[in-house]
Coordinates of C-alpha atoms and ligand atoms in Angstrom, one line a residue:
M30 CA -17.9 -16.2 49.7
S31 CA -16.6 -19.4 48.3
S32 CA -15.4 -19.5 44.8
Y33 CA -17.5 -21.5 42.4
L34 CA -15.7 -20.6 39.2
T35 CA -13.3 -23.3 37.7
R36 CA -12.2 -21.1 34.9
R37 CA -11.3 -17.5 35.6
P38 CA -9.9 -15.9 32.4
R39 CA -8.8 -12.9 34.5
R40 CA -5.9 -15.0 36.0
L41 CA -4.2 -14.6 32.7
R42 CA -4.5 -10.8 32.8
Q43 CA -3.4 -10.2 36.4
S44 CA 0.1 -8.7 35.9
P45 CA 2.2 -7.3 33.1
A46 CA 4.4 -10.4 33.2
V47 CA 1.5 -12.8 32.7
R48 CA -0.1 -10.6 30.1
A49 CA 3.2 -10.5 28.2
L50 CA 3.5 -14.3 28.4
V51 CA 0.1 -15.0 26.9
E52 CA 0.1 -12.3 24.3
E53 CA -1.0 -13.8 21.0
T54 CA 0.0 -11.1 18.6
T55 CA 3.2 -9.1 18.6
L56 CA 4.2 -6.4 16.1
S57 CA 7.8 -6.0 14.9
V58 CA 9.4 -3.4 12.7
N59 CA 10.1 -6.2 10.3
D60 CA 6.4 -6.5 9.6
F61 CA 6.2 -3.1 7.9
I62 CA 6.5 -1.6 4.4
Y63 CA 6.6 2.2 4.7
P64 CA 4.8 4.1 1.9
M65 CA 6.6 7.3 0.9
F66 CA 6.0 10.0 -1.6
V67 CA 8.7 11.5 -3.9
M68 CA 8.3 14.7 -6.0
E69 CA 10.3 16.7 -8.4
G70 CA 12.6 19.5 -7.3
Q71 CA 15.4 20.1 -4.8
N72 CA 15.3 20.7 -1.1
V73 CA 11.5 20.4 -1.0
T74 CA 9.6 18.8 1.9
S75 CA 5.9 19.3 1.7
E76 CA 3.5 17.9 4.3
V77 CA 0.3 16.3 3.0
A78 CA -2.4 18.4 4.6
S79 CA -4.7 15.5 5.3
M80 CA -1.9 13.2 6.6
P81 CA -0.1 15.0 9.4
G82 CA 3.5 13.7 9.7
I83 CA 3.6 12.4 6.2
F84 CA 5.6 14.4 3.6
R85 CA 6.3 14.5 -0.1
Y86 CA 10.1 14.8 -0.5
S87 CA 12.3 15.8 -3.4
L88 CA 14.9 13.2 -4.0
D89 CA 17.7 14.8 -2.0
R90 CA 15.4 15.1 1.0
L91 CA 14.0 11.6 0.5
L92 CA 17.6 10.2 0.7
D93 CA 18.1 12.1 4.0
E94 CA 14.8 10.9 5.4
L95 CA 15.7 7.3 4.4
S96 CA 18.8 7.5 6.5
V97 CA 16.6 8.2 9.5
V98 CA 14.1 5.6 8.5
T99 CA 16.6 2.8 7.9
D100 CA 18.4 3.6 11.1
L101 CA 15.1 3.0 12.9
G102 CA 15.2 -0.5 11.5
I103 CA 12.6 -0.2 8.6
K104 CA 13.7 -2.5 5.9
A105 CA 11.1 -2.0 3.2
I106 CA 9.4 1.0 1.5
D107 CA 6.7 1.5 -1.1
L108 CA 7.6 4.6 -3.2
F109 CA 4.9 6.7 -5.0
P110 CA 5.6 9.6 -7.4
N111 CA 3.8 12.9 -7.3
Y112 CA 3.7 14.2 -10.9
P113 CA 2.7 17.8 -11.8
E114 CA -0.5 18.0 -14.0
G115 CA 1.5 19.2 -17.0
K116 CA 3.3 15.9 -17.2
K117 CA 0.2 13.7 -17.3
D118 CA -1.4 12.4 -20.5
K119 CA -4.1 9.9 -21.5
E120 CA -1.6 7.1 -22.0
A121 CA 0.5 7.8 -18.9
T122 CA 3.6 7.9 -21.1
E123 CA 5.6 9.5 -18.3
S124 CA 5.3 6.3 -16.4
Y125 CA 7.9 4.5 -18.5
R126 CA 9.9 7.3 -20.2
A127 CA 13.6 6.7 -19.5
G128 CA 15.1 9.0 -16.9
T129 CA 12.0 10.4 -15.2
F130 CA 12.5 11.7 -11.7
Y131 CA 10.6 8.7 -10.2
L132 CA 12.8 6.1 -12.0
E133 CA 15.8 8.1 -11.1
A134 CA 14.7 8.2 -7.5
I135 CA 14.3 4.4 -7.4
H136 CA 17.7 4.1 -8.9
Q137 CA 19.4 6.4 -6.4
V138 CA 17.6 5.0 -3.4
K139 CA 18.8 1.5 -4.4
A140 CA 22.3 2.8 -4.9
K141 CA 22.4 4.5 -1.5
F142 CA 20.5 1.8 0.4
P143 CA 21.2 -1.5 -1.4
H144 CA 19.7 -3.5 1.5
L145 CA 16.4 -1.7 1.5
M146 CA 13.5 -3.5 -0.1
I147 CA 11.9 -1.2 -2.6
M148 CA 8.3 -1.8 -3.7
T149 CA 6.9 0.4 -6.5
D150 CA 3.4 1.1 -7.6
V151 CA 2.0 -0.1 -10.9
A152 CA -1.1 1.8 -12.1
M153 CA -1.7 4.7 -14.4
D154 CA -3.3 7.1 -12.0
P155 CA -0.4 9.3 -10.9
Y156 CA 0.5 9.8 -14.6
S157 CA -2.9 9.9 -16.2
S158 CA -4.6 13.1 -17.2
D159 CA -7.9 11.2 -16.6
G160 CA -6.8 10.3 -13.1
H161 CA -7.8 6.6 -13.6
D162 CA -5.7 3.5 -13.1
G163 CA -6.4 2.3 -16.7
L164 CA -6.8 3.7 -20.2
V165 CA -10.0 5.6 -20.7
A166 CA -11.9 5.4 -24.0
P167 CA -15.5 6.2 -25.2
A168 CA -17.8 3.2 -25.1
K169 CA -20.3 2.4 -27.8
D170 CA -23.1 4.1 -25.8
G171 CA -21.1 7.3 -25.6
S172 CA -20.1 6.9 -22.0
L173 CA -16.4 6.5 -21.0
E174 CA -15.0 3.1 -20.0
I175 CA -11.7 1.9 -18.6
L176 CA -10.1 -0.5 -21.1
N177 CA -8.6 -3.7 -19.7
D178 CA -6.3 -5.4 -22.1
E179 CA -5.0 -2.2 -23.7
T180 CA -4.1 -1.0 -20.2
L181 CA -2.0 -4.1 -19.6
E182 CA 0.5 -3.1 -22.2
I183 CA 1.1 0.2 -20.5
L184 CA 1.4 -1.5 -17.1
G185 CA 4.0 -3.8 -18.7
K186 CA 6.1 -1.0 -19.9
M187 CA 5.9 0.7 -16.5
T188 CA 6.8 -2.5 -14.8
V189 CA 9.9 -3.1 -16.9
A190 CA 11.0 0.5 -16.4
Q191 CA 10.6 0.2 -12.6
A192 CA 12.5 -3.1 -12.5
Q193 CA 15.3 -1.7 -14.6
A194 CA 15.5 1.2 -12.1
G195 CA 16.0 -1.2 -9.2
A196 CA 12.6 -2.1 -7.8
D197 CA 12.6 -5.4 -5.8
F198 CA 8.8 -5.9 -5.9
I199 CA 6.2 -4.3 -8.0
G200 CA 2.8 -3.6 -6.6
P201 CA 0.1 -3.6 -9.3
S202 CA -2.7 -1.5 -7.7
D203 CA -4.8 -1.0 -10.8
M204 CA -7.2 -4.0 -10.5
M205 CA -7.2 -4.8 -14.3
D206 CA -8.0 -8.4 -15.0
G207 CA -5.1 -10.7 -15.8
R208 CA -2.4 -8.2 -14.9
V209 CA -0.5 -10.4 -12.5
G210 CA 0.1 -13.1 -15.1
Y211 CA 0.8 -10.5 -17.8
L212 CA 3.3 -8.6 -15.6
R213 CA 4.9 -11.9 -14.4
Q214 CA 5.5 -12.9 -18.0
T215 CA 6.7 -9.5 -19.0
L216 CA 9.2 -9.4 -16.1
D217 CA 10.5 -12.8 -16.9
A218 CA 10.8 -12.0 -20.6
A219 CA 12.7 -8.8 -19.8
G220 CA 15.2 -10.7 -17.7
F221 CA 13.8 -9.9 -14.2
P222 CA 12.8 -13.3 -12.8
K223 CA 13.8 -12.2 -9.3
V224 CA 11.6 -9.1 -9.2
G225 CA 8.5 -10.1 -7.3
I226 CA 4.8 -9.1 -7.4
I227 CA 2.9 -8.0 -4.3
S228 CA -0.5 -7.9 -5.8
Y229 CA -3.3 -5.6 -4.7
T230 CA -5.6 -8.6 -4.9
A231 CA -8.7 -7.4 -3.1
K232 CA -8.6 -3.6 -3.6
Y233 CA -12.0 -2.1 -2.7
A234 CA -13.5 1.1 -4.2
S235 CA -13.0 3.0 -0.9
A236 CA -13.6 6.4 0.6
F237 CA -10.5 5.8 2.7
Y238 CA -8.1 6.7 -0.2
G239 CA -9.1 10.4 -0.1
P240 CA -5.9 11.7 1.6
F241 CA -3.7 9.7 -0.7
R242 CA -5.3 11.3 -3.7
D243 CA -4.6 14.7 -2.1
A244 CA -1.0 13.6 -1.7
L245 CA -0.6 12.8 -5.4
D246 CA -3.2 15.1 -6.9
S247 CA -4.5 11.9 -8.5
A248 CA -8.3 11.9 -8.0
P249 CA -10.3 10.7 -11.0
K250 CA -11.3 13.6 -13.3
F251 CA -14.7 12.0 -13.9
G252 CA -16.7 9.1 -12.5
D253 CA -15.3 6.7 -9.9
K254 CA -13.3 3.5 -9.9
K255 CA -16.2 1.1 -9.3
T256 CA -15.8 -0.8 -12.7
Y257 CA -12.4 -2.0 -11.6
Q258 CA -12.0 -1.7 -7.8
M259 CA -14.2 -4.1 -5.7
N260 CA -17.6 -3.5 -4.1
P261 CA -17.1 -3.1 -0.3
A262 CA -20.1 -5.4 0.1
N263 CA -18.3 -8.4 -1.4
A264 CA -16.1 -10.8 0.5
R265 CA -16.4 -14.1 -1.5
E266 CA -15.3 -12.2 -4.6
A267 CA -12.0 -11.5 -2.9
L268 CA -11.3 -15.3 -3.0
V269 CA -11.9 -15.3 -6.8
E270 CA -9.4 -12.5 -7.2
A271 CA -7.0 -14.3 -4.9
E272 CA -7.2 -17.6 -6.7
L273 CA -6.4 -15.8 -10.0
D274 CA -3.5 -13.8 -8.5
Y275 CA -2.1 -16.9 -6.9
A276 CA -2.4 -18.9 -10.1
E277 CA -0.9 -16.1 -12.1
G278 CA 2.2 -16.0 -9.9
A279 CA 1.7 -13.3 -7.2
D280 CA 4.3 -13.6 -4.4
M281 CA 2.0 -12.0 -1.9
L282 CA -1.7 -11.2 -1.8
M283 CA -2.8 -7.8 -0.5
V284 CA -6.1 -6.6 1.0
K285 CA -6.8 -2.9 0.8
P286 CA -8.0 -1.0 2.8
A287 CA -7.2 -3.0 6.0
L288 CA -9.4 -1.9 8.8
A289 CA -12.9 -2.2 7.3
Y290 CA -11.8 -5.5 5.6
L291 CA -10.3 -7.6 8.5
D292 CA -12.7 -10.4 7.5
V293 CA -11.2 -10.5 4.0
I294 CA -7.7 -10.6 5.4
K295 CA -8.7 -13.5 7.6
S296 CA -10.3 -15.4 4.8
L297 CA -7.3 -15.0 2.5
R298 CA -5.0 -16.0 5.4
D299 CA -7.1 -19.2 6.0
T300 CA -7.1 -20.1 2.3
F301 CA -3.6 -19.3 1.0
D302 CA -0.2 -20.2 2.2
I303 CA 1.7 -17.3 0.7
P304 CA 2.2 -14.1 2.8
I305 CA -0.9 -11.9 3.1
A306 CA -0.3 -8.2 3.1
A307 CA -2.7 -5.4 4.1
Y308 CA -2.6 -1.8 3.3
N309 CA -3.5 0.4 6.3
V310 CA -4.5 3.3 3.9
S311 CA -4.3 7.0 4.1
G312 CA -7.8 7.6 5.4
E313 CA -7.3 5.1 8.2
Y314 CA -4.2 7.0 9.2
A315 CA -5.9 10.3 8.9
M316 CA -8.9 9.2 11.1
V317 CA -6.6 8.4 14.0
K318 CA -4.6 11.6 13.5
A319 CA -7.6 13.8 13.2
A320 CA -9.3 12.4 16.3
A321 CA -6.0 12.7 18.2
E322 CA -5.6 16.3 17.2
R323 CA -9.0 17.0 18.8
G324 CA -7.9 15.2 21.9
W325 CA -10.6 12.5 21.3
L326 CA -8.2 9.5 21.6
D327 CA -4.7 8.6 22.5
P328 CA -2.7 8.5 19.2
T329 CA -0.1 6.0 20.2
R330 CA -2.6 3.5 21.7
G331 CA -4.9 4.1 18.7
M332 CA -2.1 3.3 16.3
L333 CA -1.0 0.2 18.2
E334 CA -4.5 -1.2 18.4
V335 CA -5.1 -0.7 14.7
L336 CA -1.8 -2.3 13.7
T337 CA -2.3 -5.2 16.1
A338 CA -5.8 -5.8 14.8
I339 CA -4.5 -6.0 11.2
K340 CA -1.8 -8.5 12.2
R341 CA -4.2 -10.5 14.3
A342 CA -6.6 -10.8 11.4
G343 CA -3.8 -12.5 9.5
A344 CA -1.7 -10.0 7.7
S345 CA 2.0 -10.7 8.1
V346 CA 3.0 -7.7 6.0
I347 CA 1.6 -4.3 6.8
L348 CA 1.8 -1.3 4.6
S349 CA 1.3 1.7 6.9
Y350 CA 2.0 5.4 7.2
F351 CA 2.5 4.6 10.9
A352 CA 5.6 2.5 10.2
K353 CA 8.1 5.2 11.2
E354 CA 6.2 6.2 14.3
F355 CA 5.9 2.6 15.3
A356 CA 9.7 2.1 14.8
M357 CA 10.4 5.1 16.9
L358 CA 8.5 3.7 19.9
K359 CA 11.3 1.4 21.1
Ligands
PBG416 C1 -3.5 4.1 -7.0 C2 -3.3 3.8 -5.5 C3 -4.2 4.3 -4.6 C4 -3.6 3.9 -3.3 C5 -2.5 3.2 -3.6 N1 -2.3 3.1 -5.0 C6 -5.4 5.1 -4.7 C7 -6.5 4.8 -5.5 O1 -6.7 3.6 -5.9 O2 -7.3 5.7 -5.8 C8 -4.2 4.3 -2.0 C9 -3.3 4.4 -0.9 C10 -3.8 5.1 0.3 O3 -5.0 5.6 0.4 O4 -3.1 5.2 1.3 N2 -3.5 3.1 -7.9

């Protein structure tokens, strides 16, 4: 049979050498920020039940683990604190009190690993007895609301405390209006012009944060986060958020979660020329792990496909619980 096809795309898939040559998207360990959890105490390592392979570490154990992680080539982490219920209050005062174990952890990590990029999380939820990212107050109609501008002041204090402790980049994950500009000014006024902002620009009200809230015991005590986190149905609204964050001085724009929002990653990538980050969140990690535990898919191939898709969509920075596993591959 004679060949009538001029263009045969399979020619470019015929061997590993050709496939490697024409590969459009490659992942590197340099692309990752590894989210990690620190808790009080000594010599404690506690696995997050819904995130196999991910642990909460006391500071001593965290430092040990970081030796392993940095030896693997990981250059950036995002550190989250797990506070006991007894230390939480309505105003999240523990988030900026001098000398807390989280601030001490940032300080010691920086001292021991001066070249590691440390990102910290700015939001009230790990410290809030209400489990919300902002300040909760009764509204006129008797319902409870999340106050915006009053929350900014608390976020400002938290930000300065984290910068003083040694954070390189702060990650406002709270979704209050105007916080990027407010925190930029606050950092500059406090003498931290070099501390950057990786803004959670398009953060959606997502079911995929479930395992993370287990890890930090930080689920909201009432209601949901829909008055501040975005509606999963909205993509154009992400551009509004991004324009604001860009204008207010964000150094990177982040989309979160990643997998169900690849279109949003792409649209931010096409519109803005600063780095776009994506947060491959806890539930996305848990999905792959849970299916793999049941033998329903190959975990390594599943991980690589997910991470490649996030990068292909346009994220040049990926926050992922898979970072260590990825770094161990080669
Ligand atoms: C809190 C915060 C959340 C995550 C990062 N920062 C949870 C939330 O908004 O409820 C989620 C991360 C993940 O699921 O991996 N401000």
